[in-house]
Amino acid sequence: MIEPLEGLGLAGLGAVVFLDQWPAVQAMVSRPLVVGSLAGLLLGAPADGALWGAVFEVAFLAIQPVGAARYPDAGLAALAGTTVALVGLREVSRAGGEPVYPAVLAVAVALGAGALGEWAGGWHRRRNGVTAARVQSQVAVGDLGAPGRAVLIALARGALIGAVVTLLSLIGGLAGLALAQDVGAGLLSAAGLRLPAVVVAAVVGVRLFLRGPSSRLAWVGGAAGGAALAWLGSA
Amino acid sequence: MTASGSAAAPRRFSRAGERRRIAFRALGVQAVWNYDTLQAVGFAWSLLPGLERIYPDRAERAGRVLAHLDLINANPYLSTLGLGVALRLEQEVARDPAIAGPRQARLLKALNGPLGALGDELFWGAWRPALGLTAALFALATMSVWPALIFLVAFNGLAQSVRFGGVRAGFAGGAGIARVLRDPFWRRATGRARTLGAVAAGAAFGAGLVWAGTAAGDLGWRDADGAWAWASAAAFALSVFLLVLGARGGRGERPLVPVLALLVLLAACSALVQAGGGG
C-alpha cells in the first residue's frame, strides 16, 4: 500500500509535527492544513493532500493549546487521516475505479491517531516532570550543563514519540483500509467532501468569531463575498 | 537598588549577539514543559547566555539558574519578553542580591499570568484560527498547497517577529514591562484577527450555500429517492444541529464535537451519493 521510503518520510514528518505542536519552534508546520499538504507531497498527490488538510483544519480549528488543557493531537490525526485517504484513493485508481476517498474511514483513523497522540503527549509531559526535578538537583550541585542536556533529551524523546505514534496510526489505518476495501461504504469524491467540510467551517467559525455588532457586519460581508466567489468558481 | 538607579547602566549589557542566542534558545522554551514547573527548564536554559556574562563565577551562576527553575508560564511567543525582563533584573540582582533578588522573583511570578493570557488570546484565540479558517477555505476551493504556504508565512510573520523582538523589548521595559503589555498593539491585532475570522466564517456560509446547490446536481442527490435517502438527509441535518449546539469557541471545550460531526456528515453525504447514484 505504501512504499518503505514513503513510510519513513511520514514517520519523519510525524516527528517534526509532534515537536512543532508544543515542544519546539511552534512554526505551525503541525497545523492540519500544512500537514495534509506535506503528506500529499510525500505521497505524490499534493492537491488531494491540501484538500484533506483543509478538511482536518476546520475540524480541529477550535482547539486551543492553552496551559495544561487536554486535547486530541490535531497534527498527528491529520497526518494519519490524510495518508489513509490518499492511499485509499491511490488503490481505487490503480484498480481502475472512480476517484473516491475512503472519507469516513480516514476521519475515524484521524480520531484514533488524535487520541493516541493525546495520551502520548500526556506521558511525555509527565516524563518531562521527572527530568525537570533531576535538573533542579543537578544545578543545585553546580552542574550548569543539566538544563541543556534536559532540553536535548526531551526533544529527542518527543521526536521519537511523534514517529512511533505516526507509524502505529498508519499500521492501524492501513489495516482498516485493507479490511474496508470490500465494503465500499463511506466513499466520497473531492466534490462530495467539500460540502461537509464547509458546513463544519461555517458553524465553528461562527462560534469562534461572532462577538459584537462589527463582527456580524463582517460576517454578512464575508457571506456575500464567499457566495459570489463560489458561484463564479462554479460558473 | 531602585528601578531608576538601574536604568542608568543596563542597556549596553544586552548585546545583539546575546539577545539572538537567547531568542534562538527560546524556540525550545517548552521542550521540557511539565505539569509541575511548566516552562522553567527551557526558560533557565534560554537565559544562560546572559547569566554567563553577568555571573562569571560558576557557583554564583548556578544559584541564579536555580532561582529560575521554580515555575514559569508564558505563551511561547511572548516568553522572550519575560526573558528580556529577567535579564535586565539579573543585572540588578548581581549588584544588590538582597533587595533585587526577591523583587525579581515577585515580578516574574506576576508576569506569568499576563504573558500567558495576552499571547493565548492573540495567537491561539484569534490569529491562528482566523488565518487557518481563511486558508482552509481557499484550499477547499482550489485544492492547492498555496493557501498552506501563505498561512505559514502570515502566521510566522507576526508570531516569530514578536518572539525575536521580545528579548529586546523586555530588556528595555525591565520592571516597567506593564507598559509594553498595555500597548494598544495587542488589542488591535486581536481585534483585526477576529474580524478576519468573522469574514471567513461568513464566506464559509456563503460558499456552503452555493456548493450545496451544485452538489445536489453533480452528485445525483436530486434523483435520490427512497427511505435511505431521506434517512441520510435527516442525519445530515441532525448532525449540523448538534454541531451548532455543541461546538464551542474558546478554551478547547468539547474539542471532539466538530470532528464527530464531520464524521456523521461524511457518512450521510456518502449514503446520499449512493442513494442518488452519483460519484
Short mmCIF file of C-alpha atoms in Angstrom, two decimals:
data_model
loop_
_atom_site.label_atom_id
_atom_site.label_comp_id
_atom_site.label_asym_id
_atom_site.label_seq_id
_atom_site.Cartn_x
_atom_site.Cartn_y
_atom_site.Cartn_z
CA MET A 1 0.00 0.00 0.00
CA ILE A 2 2.82 2.42 0.81
CA GLU A 3 6.50 2.16 -0.11
CA PRO A 4 9.05 1.81 2.72
CA LEU A 5 10.55 5.20 1.80
CA GLU A 6 7.12 6.82 1.98
CA GLY A 7 6.58 5.24 5.40
CA LEU A 8 9.95 6.53 6.57
CA GLY A 9 9.17 10.03 5.27
CA LEU A 10 5.78 10.02 7.01
CA ALA A 11 7.36 8.87 10.30
CA GLY A 12 9.92 11.69 9.99
CA LEU A 13 7.11 14.14 9.32
CA GLY A 14 5.31 12.78 12.40
CA ALA A 15 8.41 13.54 14.50
CA VAL A 16 8.54 17.12 13.20
CA VAL A 17 4.78 17.57 13.70
CA PHE A 18 4.88 16.37 17.30
CA LEU A 19 7.78 18.68 18.15
CA ASP A 20 6.27 21.70 16.40
CA GLN A 21 2.98 21.47 18.27
CA TRP A 22 4.33 22.49 21.67
CA PRO A 23 7.91 21.40 22.49
CA ALA A 24 9.79 23.47 19.89
CA VAL A 25 9.50 26.36 17.45
CA GLN A 26 5.67 26.36 17.01
CA ALA A 27 6.04 27.45 13.38
CA MET A 28 2.61 25.87 12.70
CA VAL A 29 4.08 23.20 10.43
CA SER A 30 1.96 20.95 12.64
CA ARG A 31 -1.36 22.52 11.62
CA PRO A 32 -3.56 20.02 9.76
CA LEU A 33 -3.67 22.29 6.69
CA VAL A 34 0.13 22.18 6.39
CA VAL A 35 0.49 18.55 7.48
CA GLY A 36 -2.06 17.45 4.86
CA SER A 37 -0.22 19.33 2.13
CA LEU A 38 3.16 17.87 3.19
CA ALA A 39 1.74 14.34 3.41
CA GLY A 40 0.26 14.86 -0.05
CA LEU A 41 3.67 15.92 -1.39
CA LEU A 42 5.28 12.82 0.15
CA LEU A 43 2.64 10.55 -1.38
CA GLY A 44 2.73 12.24 -4.78
CA ALA A 45 -0.72 13.83 -4.53
CA PRO A 46 -0.26 17.40 -3.23
CA ALA A 47 -3.67 18.66 -4.38
CA ASP A 48 -5.52 15.84 -2.60
CA GLY A 49 -3.30 16.37 0.46
CA ALA A 50 -4.15 20.07 0.54
CA LEU A 51 -7.87 19.27 0.32
CA TRP A 52 -7.69 16.80 3.22
CA GLY A 53 -5.50 19.16 5.20
CA ALA A 54 -8.21 21.80 4.86
CA VAL A 55 -10.89 19.30 5.96
CA PHE A 56 -8.95 18.45 9.13
CA GLU A 57 -8.02 22.10 9.73
CA VAL A 58 -11.66 23.12 10.07
CA ALA A 59 -12.47 20.04 12.16
CA PHE A 60 -9.71 20.83 14.68
CA LEU A 61 -9.96 24.63 14.41
CA ALA A 62 -11.47 25.34 17.84
CA ILE A 63 -8.79 23.52 19.83
CA GLN A 64 -6.51 25.90 21.71
CA PRO A 65 -3.27 24.62 23.26
CA VAL A 66 -3.73 26.62 26.44
CA GLY A 67 -1.78 25.67 29.58
CA ALA A 68 -2.42 22.12 30.72
CA ALA A 69 -5.61 21.72 28.63
CA ARG A 70 -6.06 18.24 27.19
CA TYR A 71 -6.99 17.94 23.54
CA PRO A 72 -6.57 15.46 20.69
CA ASP A 73 -3.31 15.68 18.78
CA ALA A 74 -4.58 17.50 15.68
CA GLY A 75 -1.30 17.30 13.74
CA LEU A 76 -0.79 13.55 14.06
CA ALA A 77 -4.53 13.00 13.50
CA ALA A 78 -4.36 14.93 10.22
CA LEU A 79 -1.23 13.06 9.15
CA ALA A 80 -2.77 9.62 9.69
CA GLY A 81 -6.18 10.60 8.26
CA THR A 82 -4.73 12.25 5.15
CA THR A 83 -2.45 9.28 4.49
CA VAL A 84 -5.31 6.79 4.71
CA ALA A 85 -7.46 8.96 2.41
CA LEU A 86 -4.70 9.33 -0.18
CA VAL A 87 -3.58 5.70 -0.11
CA GLY A 88 -7.24 4.64 -0.45
CA LEU A 89 -7.63 6.92 -3.47
CA ARG A 90 -4.44 5.51 -4.99
CA GLU A 91 -5.60 1.91 -4.53
CA VAL A 92 -9.00 2.65 -6.09
CA SER A 93 -7.36 4.46 -9.03
CA ARG A 94 -4.95 1.55 -9.59
CA ALA A 95 -7.92 -0.82 -9.74
CA GLY A 96 -9.48 1.45 -12.38
CA GLY A 97 -12.40 2.61 -10.21
CA GLU A 98 -13.93 6.06 -9.70
CA PRO A 99 -11.57 8.52 -7.92
CA VAL A 100 -13.09 8.44 -4.44
CA TYR A 101 -11.58 8.70 -0.96
CA PRO A 102 -12.40 6.36 1.95
CA ALA A 103 -13.64 9.51 3.70
CA VAL A 104 -15.38 8.06 6.75
CA LEU A 105 -12.50 5.66 7.46
CA ALA A 106 -9.96 8.50 7.10
CA VAL A 107 -11.72 10.64 9.71
CA ALA A 108 -12.19 7.63 12.01
CA VAL A 109 -8.45 6.85 11.76
CA ALA A 110 -7.69 10.52 12.47
CA LEU A 111 -9.82 10.33 15.63
CA GLY A 112 -7.87 7.27 16.80
CA ALA A 113 -4.50 8.84 15.97
CA GLY A 114 -5.53 12.06 17.74
CA ALA A 115 -6.45 10.12 20.89
CA LEU A 116 -3.19 8.13 20.79
CA GLY A 117 -1.21 11.35 20.29
CA GLU A 118 -3.02 12.98 23.22
CA TRP A 119 -2.14 10.07 25.51
CA ALA A 120 1.49 10.06 24.30
CA GLY A 121 1.72 13.84 24.82
CA GLY A 122 0.48 13.48 28.41
CA TRP A 123 3.04 10.72 29.07
CA HIS A 124 5.79 12.88 27.58
CA ARG A 125 4.84 15.79 29.87
CA ARG A 126 4.91 13.52 32.91
CA ARG A 127 8.36 12.22 31.90
CA ASN A 128 9.43 15.86 31.49
CA GLY A 129 8.37 16.40 35.12
CA VAL A 130 10.86 13.73 36.22
CA THR A 131 13.54 15.31 34.01
CA ALA A 132 12.86 18.79 35.43
CA ALA A 133 13.16 17.53 39.03
CA ARG A 134 16.52 15.92 38.13
CA VAL A 135 17.71 19.18 36.54
CA GLN A 136 16.98 21.07 39.77
CA SER A 137 19.08 18.69 41.84
CA GLN A 138 21.92 18.69 39.27
CA VAL A 139 22.03 22.50 39.06
CA ALA A 140 21.99 22.68 42.87
CA VAL A 141 25.35 20.87 42.91
CA GLY A 142 26.75 23.19 40.22
CA ASP A 143 26.07 21.20 37.02
CA LEU A 144 25.26 24.03 34.60
CA GLY A 145 25.05 21.71 31.59
CA ALA A 146 21.99 19.96 33.03
CA PRO A 147 19.29 22.27 31.54
CA GLY A 148 20.79 21.99 28.04
CA ARG A 149 21.03 18.21 28.28
CA ALA A 150 17.44 18.03 29.53
CA VAL A 151 16.22 20.11 26.57
CA LEU A 152 18.04 17.84 24.09
CA ILE A 153 16.78 14.64 25.75
CA ALA A 154 13.20 15.94 25.85
CA LEU A 155 13.35 16.95 22.17
CA ALA A 156 14.75 13.55 21.16
CA ARG A 157 12.07 11.78 23.19
CA GLY A 158 9.38 13.98 21.59
CA ALA A 159 10.65 13.23 18.08
CA LEU A 160 10.64 9.50 18.82
CA ILE A 161 7.10 9.70 20.22
CA GLY A 162 5.89 11.53 17.10
CA ALA A 163 7.45 8.95 14.78
CA VAL A 164 6.16 5.95 16.77
CA VAL A 165 2.61 7.32 17.11
CA THR A 166 2.58 8.03 13.37
CA LEU A 167 3.75 4.52 12.48
CA LEU A 168 1.26 2.87 14.85
CA SER A 169 -1.59 5.01 13.49
CA LEU A 170 -0.61 4.20 9.92
CA ILE A 171 -0.41 0.47 10.62
CA GLY A 172 -3.89 0.59 12.16
CA GLY A 173 -5.26 2.86 9.44
CA LEU A 174 -3.89 0.86 6.53
CA ALA A 175 -5.10 -2.40 8.10
CA GLY A 176 -8.53 -0.79 8.35
CA LEU A 177 -8.27 0.28 4.73
CA ALA A 178 -7.44 -3.27 3.62
CA LEU A 179 -10.45 -4.60 5.52
CA ALA A 180 -12.81 -1.85 4.32
CA GLN A 181 -11.98 -2.07 0.63
CA ASP A 182 -14.58 -4.77 0.01
CA VAL A 183 -17.31 -2.96 1.94
CA GLY A 184 -17.39 0.05 -0.38
CA ALA A 185 -19.16 2.34 2.10
CA GLY A 186 -18.25 5.81 3.33
CA LEU A 187 -16.67 6.78 -0.01
CA LEU A 188 -16.73 10.33 -1.35
CA SER A 189 -15.22 12.26 -4.24
CA ALA A 190 -13.48 15.63 -3.81
CA ALA A 191 -16.71 17.43 -4.68
CA GLY A 192 -18.65 15.43 -2.12
CA LEU A 193 -16.02 16.06 0.57
CA ARG A 194 -16.16 19.83 0.21
CA LEU A 195 -19.72 20.37 1.45
CA PRO A 196 -19.45 18.65 4.88
CA ALA A 197 -16.15 20.43 5.47
CA VAL A 198 -17.57 23.87 4.68
CA VAL A 199 -20.59 23.21 6.94
CA VAL A 200 -18.23 22.45 9.85
CA ALA A 201 -16.14 25.53 8.95
CA ALA A 202 -19.21 27.80 8.93
CA VAL A 203 -20.50 26.62 12.31
CA VAL A 204 -17.13 26.53 14.09
CA GLY A 205 -16.25 29.93 12.60
CA VAL A 206 -19.45 31.48 13.95
CA ARG A 207 -18.85 30.03 17.40
CA LEU A 208 -15.28 31.33 17.45
CA PHE A 209 -15.59 34.77 15.92
CA LEU A 210 -19.13 36.17 16.06
CA ARG A 211 -18.91 38.54 19.04
CA GLY A 212 -20.42 42.01 18.80
CA PRO A 213 -22.08 44.03 16.04
CA SER A 214 -18.95 44.74 13.99
CA SER A 215 -18.18 41.05 13.68
CA ARG A 216 -21.76 40.43 12.48
CA LEU A 217 -21.28 43.02 9.78
CA ALA A 218 -18.00 41.39 8.78
CA TRP A 219 -19.80 38.03 8.69
CA VAL A 220 -22.50 39.37 6.34
CA GLY A 221 -19.85 40.83 4.05
CA GLY A 222 -17.96 37.54 4.10
CA ALA A 223 -21.13 35.57 3.31
CA ALA A 224 -21.86 37.73 0.25
CA GLY A 225 -18.24 37.54 -0.90
CA GLY A 226 -17.98 33.79 -0.30
CA ALA A 227 -21.21 33.10 -2.20
CA ALA A 228 -20.09 35.31 -5.09
CA LEU A 229 -16.66 33.69 -5.33
CA ALA A 230 -18.08 30.16 -5.10
CA TRP A 231 -20.68 30.98 -7.75
CA LEU A 232 -18.03 32.47 -10.05
CA GLY A 233 -15.85 29.43 -9.47
CA SER A 234 -18.62 27.00 -10.35
CA ALA A 235 -19.93 29.02 -13.32
CA MET B 1 18.81 49.40 44.08
CA THR B 2 15.85 51.28 42.63
CA ALA B 3 14.38 50.99 39.16
CA SER B 4 15.63 54.46 38.29
CA GLY B 5 19.06 53.62 39.63
CA SER B 6 19.23 50.54 37.46
CA ALA B 7 18.06 52.40 34.35
CA ALA B 8 21.34 54.30 34.07
CA ALA B 9 23.61 51.39 33.19
CA PRO B 10 21.91 48.34 31.77
CA ARG B 11 21.34 48.94 28.04
CA ARG B 12 24.94 48.44 26.99
CA PHE B 13 24.97 44.99 28.60
CA SER B 14 22.41 43.39 26.31
CA ARG B 15 24.37 42.90 23.10
CA ALA B 16 22.66 41.91 19.86
CA GLY B 17 24.52 38.58 19.71
CA GLU B 18 23.48 37.69 23.22
CA ARG B 19 19.86 38.64 22.54
CA ARG B 20 19.87 36.48 19.41
CA ARG B 21 21.28 33.49 21.29
CA ILE B 22 18.60 33.86 23.95
CA ALA B 23 15.84 34.21 21.34
CA PHE B 24 17.07 31.14 19.41
CA ARG B 25 17.17 29.10 22.60
CA ALA B 26 13.65 30.31 23.35
CA LEU B 27 12.48 28.34 20.29
CA GLY B 28 12.74 25.37 22.66
CA VAL B 29 11.43 27.09 25.79
CA GLN B 30 8.66 24.47 26.05
CA ALA B 31 10.90 21.46 25.32
CA VAL B 32 10.77 20.23 28.94
CA TRP B 33 7.21 21.50 29.59
CA ASN B 34 5.73 19.59 32.51
CA TYR B 35 2.80 19.84 34.90
CA ASP B 36 4.94 20.92 37.89
CA THR B 37 7.26 23.71 36.71
CA LEU B 38 5.75 24.32 33.24
CA GLN B 39 8.43 26.06 31.09
CA ALA B 40 11.02 26.61 33.84
CA VAL B 41 13.83 24.38 32.47
CA GLY B 42 13.60 25.86 28.96
CA PHE B 43 13.43 29.37 30.41
CA ALA B 44 16.55 28.88 32.54
CA TRP B 45 18.43 27.31 29.63
CA SER B 46 17.46 30.21 27.33
CA LEU B 47 18.67 32.73 29.91
CA LEU B 48 22.08 31.07 30.35
CA PRO B 49 23.99 33.11 27.71
CA GLY B 50 23.09 36.29 29.62
CA LEU B 51 23.85 34.76 33.00
CA GLU B 52 27.28 33.65 31.77
CA ARG B 53 28.19 37.28 31.19
CA ILE B 54 26.62 38.68 34.35
CA TYR B 55 27.97 35.97 36.68
CA PRO B 56 31.47 34.85 35.66
CA ASP B 57 31.63 32.82 38.88
CA ARG B 58 30.24 29.33 38.25
CA ALA B 59 28.76 28.73 41.70
CA GLU B 60 27.04 32.10 41.72
CA ARG B 61 25.66 31.41 38.24
CA ALA B 62 24.32 28.02 39.31
CA GLY B 63 22.50 29.75 42.16
CA ARG B 64 20.82 32.12 39.74
CA VAL B 65 19.88 29.32 37.31
CA LEU B 66 18.31 27.51 40.24
CA ALA B 67 16.23 30.62 41.02
CA HIS B 68 14.64 30.33 37.57
CA LEU B 69 13.78 26.63 37.86
CA ASP B 70 10.71 27.14 40.05
CA LEU B 71 7.71 27.80 37.80
CA ILE B 72 7.50 29.83 34.62
CA ASN B 73 4.47 30.20 32.38
CA ALA B 74 4.04 32.27 29.23
CA ASN B 75 2.69 31.93 25.77
CA PRO B 76 5.71 30.57 23.82
CA TYR B 77 5.89 33.60 21.52
CA LEU B 78 5.83 36.01 24.47
CA SER B 79 8.26 34.06 26.64
CA THR B 80 11.12 36.16 25.22
CA LEU B 81 9.55 39.26 26.80
CA GLY B 82 9.87 37.52 30.17
CA LEU B 83 13.45 36.53 29.30
CA GLY B 84 14.33 40.14 28.50
CA VAL B 85 12.84 41.34 31.79
CA ALA B 86 14.66 38.59 33.70
CA LEU B 87 17.95 39.51 32.02
CA ARG B 88 17.57 43.19 32.90
CA LEU B 89 16.69 42.41 36.51
CA GLU B 90 19.55 39.90 36.79
CA GLN B 91 21.91 42.82 36.39
CA GLU B 92 20.29 44.49 39.38
CA VAL B 93 20.44 41.24 41.32
CA ALA B 94 24.17 40.99 40.59
CA ARG B 95 24.68 44.39 42.19
CA ASP B 96 22.30 44.02 45.13
CA PRO B 97 21.09 40.44 45.61
CA ALA B 98 19.38 41.05 48.97
CA ILE B 99 16.83 43.55 47.60
CA ALA B 100 16.70 42.87 43.86
CA GLY B 101 16.52 39.06 44.16
CA PRO B 102 13.12 38.87 45.87
CA ARG B 103 11.87 41.76 43.71
CA GLN B 104 12.78 39.89 40.53
CA ALA B 105 11.11 36.73 41.79
CA ARG B 106 7.91 38.66 42.58
CA LEU B 107 7.87 40.40 39.21
CA LEU B 108 8.45 37.23 37.18
CA LYS B 109 5.73 35.47 39.17
CA ALA B 110 3.36 38.36 38.50
CA LEU B 111 4.22 38.22 34.78
CA ASN B 112 3.18 34.55 34.45
CA GLY B 113 -0.49 35.45 34.08
CA PRO B 114 -0.32 38.36 31.59
CA LEU B 115 2.35 36.75 29.37
CA GLY B 116 0.20 33.64 29.12
CA ALA B 117 -3.19 35.28 28.72
CA LEU B 118 -2.16 38.01 26.27
CA GLY B 119 -0.35 35.61 23.93
CA ASP B 120 -3.03 32.93 24.15
CA GLU B 121 -5.72 35.47 23.33
CA LEU B 122 -3.87 36.86 20.32
CA PHE B 123 -2.15 33.80 18.86
CA TRP B 124 -4.25 30.79 19.88
CA GLY B 125 -7.64 32.51 20.19
CA ALA B 126 -7.59 34.87 17.21
CA TRP B 127 -4.62 34.94 14.82
CA ARG B 128 -4.17 31.20 14.24
CA PRO B 129 -7.85 30.17 13.89
CA ALA B 130 -8.66 33.20 11.73
CA LEU B 131 -5.79 32.54 9.34
CA GLY B 132 -6.39 28.79 9.50
CA LEU B 133 -10.07 29.14 8.60
CA THR B 134 -9.33 31.56 5.77
CA ALA B 135 -6.55 29.39 4.33
CA ALA B 136 -8.62 26.22 4.72
CA LEU B 137 -11.50 27.75 2.73
CA PHE B 138 -9.13 28.69 -0.09
CA ALA B 139 -7.61 25.20 -0.01
CA LEU B 140 -11.10 23.62 -0.16
CA ALA B 141 -11.99 25.80 -3.13
CA THR B 142 -8.73 25.48 -5.07
CA MET B 143 -7.21 22.14 -3.95
CA SER B 144 -3.82 23.84 -3.93
CA VAL B 145 -0.91 23.83 -1.47
CA TRP B 146 -0.51 27.62 -1.82
CA PRO B 147 -3.00 28.52 0.94
CA ALA B 148 -0.98 26.39 3.38
CA LEU B 149 2.21 28.17 2.39
CA ILE B 150 0.62 31.62 2.70
CA PHE B 151 -0.82 30.61 6.09
CA LEU B 152 2.69 29.69 7.29
CA VAL B 153 4.21 32.96 6.08
CA ALA B 154 1.41 35.14 7.50
CA PHE B 155 1.30 33.44 10.91
CA ASN B 156 5.04 33.34 11.41
CA GLY B 157 5.43 36.90 10.15
CA LEU B 158 3.70 38.11 13.30
CA ALA B 159 4.47 35.32 15.78
CA GLN B 160 8.21 34.98 15.17
CA SER B 161 8.64 38.77 14.96
CA VAL B 162 7.10 39.07 18.41
CA ARG B 163 9.31 36.23 19.63
CA PHE B 164 12.58 37.57 18.21
CA GLY B 165 11.82 41.16 19.21
CA GLY B 166 10.76 40.10 22.70
CA VAL B 167 14.16 39.92 24.40
CA ARG B 168 15.00 43.48 23.37
CA ALA B 169 11.54 44.83 24.35
CA GLY B 170 11.57 43.00 27.67
CA PHE B 171 15.08 44.19 28.44
CA ALA B 172 14.20 47.79 27.58
CA GLY B 173 10.99 47.61 29.63
CA GLY B 174 12.55 45.94 32.66
CA ALA B 175 10.38 46.42 35.74
CA GLY B 176 8.15 48.71 33.66
CA ILE B 177 7.16 45.88 31.30
CA ALA B 178 3.48 46.55 32.06
CA ARG B 179 3.70 49.48 29.62
CA VAL B 180 4.62 47.08 26.80
CA LEU B 181 1.80 44.72 27.76
CA ARG B 182 -0.72 47.60 27.83
CA ASP B 183 0.29 48.76 24.36
CA PRO B 184 -2.78 49.08 22.06
CA PHE B 185 -0.97 46.88 19.52
CA TRP B 186 -2.12 43.68 21.28
CA ARG B 187 -5.80 44.70 21.35
CA ARG B 188 -5.74 45.97 17.78
CA ALA B 189 -4.02 42.85 16.43
CA THR B 190 -6.50 40.58 18.24
CA GLY B 191 -9.47 42.64 17.01
CA ARG B 192 -8.29 42.57 13.41
CA ALA B 193 -7.70 38.84 13.52
CA ARG B 194 -11.23 38.31 14.91
CA THR B 195 -12.69 40.44 12.11
CA LEU B 196 -10.82 38.34 9.54
CA GLY B 197 -12.20 35.23 11.26
CA ALA B 198 -15.78 36.60 11.10
CA VAL B 199 -15.36 37.37 7.39
CA ALA B 200 -14.04 33.84 6.80
CA ALA B 201 -16.91 32.31 8.79
CA GLY B 202 -19.36 34.26 6.63
CA ALA B 203 -17.54 33.21 3.47
CA ALA B 204 -17.83 29.57 4.57
CA PHE B 205 -21.58 30.02 4.95
CA GLY B 206 -21.97 31.74 1.56
CA ALA B 207 -19.76 29.25 -0.27
CA GLY B 208 -21.53 26.39 1.52
CA LEU B 209 -24.90 27.53 0.18
CA VAL B 210 -23.59 27.65 -3.40
CA TRP B 211 -21.73 24.34 -3.10
CA ALA B 212 -24.82 22.66 -1.61
CA GLY B 213 -26.77 23.71 -4.68
CA THR B 214 -24.17 22.44 -7.14
CA ALA B 215 -23.54 19.26 -5.14
CA ALA B 216 -27.22 18.38 -5.31
CA GLY B 217 -26.93 18.26 -9.07
CA ASP B 218 -23.39 16.96 -9.53
CA LEU B 219 -23.68 14.13 -7.02
CA GLY B 220 -27.13 12.99 -8.10
CA TRP B 221 -28.95 13.87 -4.85
CA ARG B 222 -31.89 15.38 -6.72
CA ASP B 223 -32.52 11.98 -8.25
CA ALA B 224 -32.24 10.18 -4.95
CA ASP B 225 -35.38 8.60 -3.62
CA GLY B 226 -36.46 6.09 -1.03
CA ALA B 227 -36.23 5.85 2.75
CA TRP B 228 -32.41 5.51 2.72
CA ALA B 229 -32.02 8.91 1.03
CA TRP B 230 -34.43 10.57 3.47
CA ALA B 231 -32.64 8.99 6.43
CA SER B 232 -29.28 10.26 5.13
CA ALA B 233 -30.64 13.77 4.65
CA ALA B 234 -32.11 13.70 8.15
CA ALA B 235 -28.75 12.51 9.58
CA PHE B 236 -27.05 15.39 7.76
CA ALA B 237 -29.49 17.94 9.18
CA LEU B 238 -29.32 16.45 12.69
CA SER B 239 -25.52 16.49 12.78
CA VAL B 240 -25.48 20.17 11.69
CA PHE B 241 -27.92 20.93 14.52
CA LEU B 242 -25.79 19.04 17.06
CA LEU B 243 -22.69 20.78 15.75
CA VAL B 244 -24.33 24.17 16.28
CA LEU B 245 -25.27 23.16 19.82
CA GLY B 246 -22.01 21.51 20.75
CA ALA B 247 -19.23 23.41 19.02
CA ARG B 248 -17.72 25.94 21.35
CA GLY B 249 -15.17 28.60 20.75
CA GLY B 250 -12.66 29.42 23.42
CA ARG B 251 -10.56 27.19 25.56
CA GLY B 252 -10.81 23.86 23.82
CA GLU B 253 -14.23 22.94 25.20
CA ARG B 254 -15.73 19.81 23.66
CA PRO B 255 -12.89 19.57 21.15
CA LEU B 256 -14.23 16.40 19.54
CA VAL B 257 -17.70 17.70 18.62
CA PRO B 258 -16.67 19.20 15.23
CA VAL B 259 -14.70 16.07 14.32
CA LEU B 260 -17.56 13.75 15.27
CA ALA B 261 -20.00 15.99 13.37
CA LEU B 262 -17.71 15.83 10.34
CA LEU B 263 -17.69 12.03 10.58
CA VAL B 264 -21.51 11.84 10.61
CA LEU B 265 -21.80 14.43 7.82
CA LEU B 266 -19.40 12.47 5.63
CA ALA B 267 -21.27 9.23 6.28
CA ALA B 268 -24.60 10.93 5.48
CA CYS B 269 -23.18 12.52 2.31
CA SER B 270 -21.71 9.24 1.18
CA ALA B 271 -25.05 7.46 1.75
CA LEU B 272 -26.87 10.21 -0.16
CA VAL B 273 -24.46 9.87 -3.07
CA GLN B 274 -25.01 6.11 -3.17
CA ALA B 275 -28.78 6.55 -2.97
CA GLY B 276 -28.64 9.09 -5.78
CA GLY B 277 -26.24 7.06 -7.88
CA GLY B 278 -23.78 9.96 -8.12
CA GLY B 279 -19.96 9.91 -7.95
#
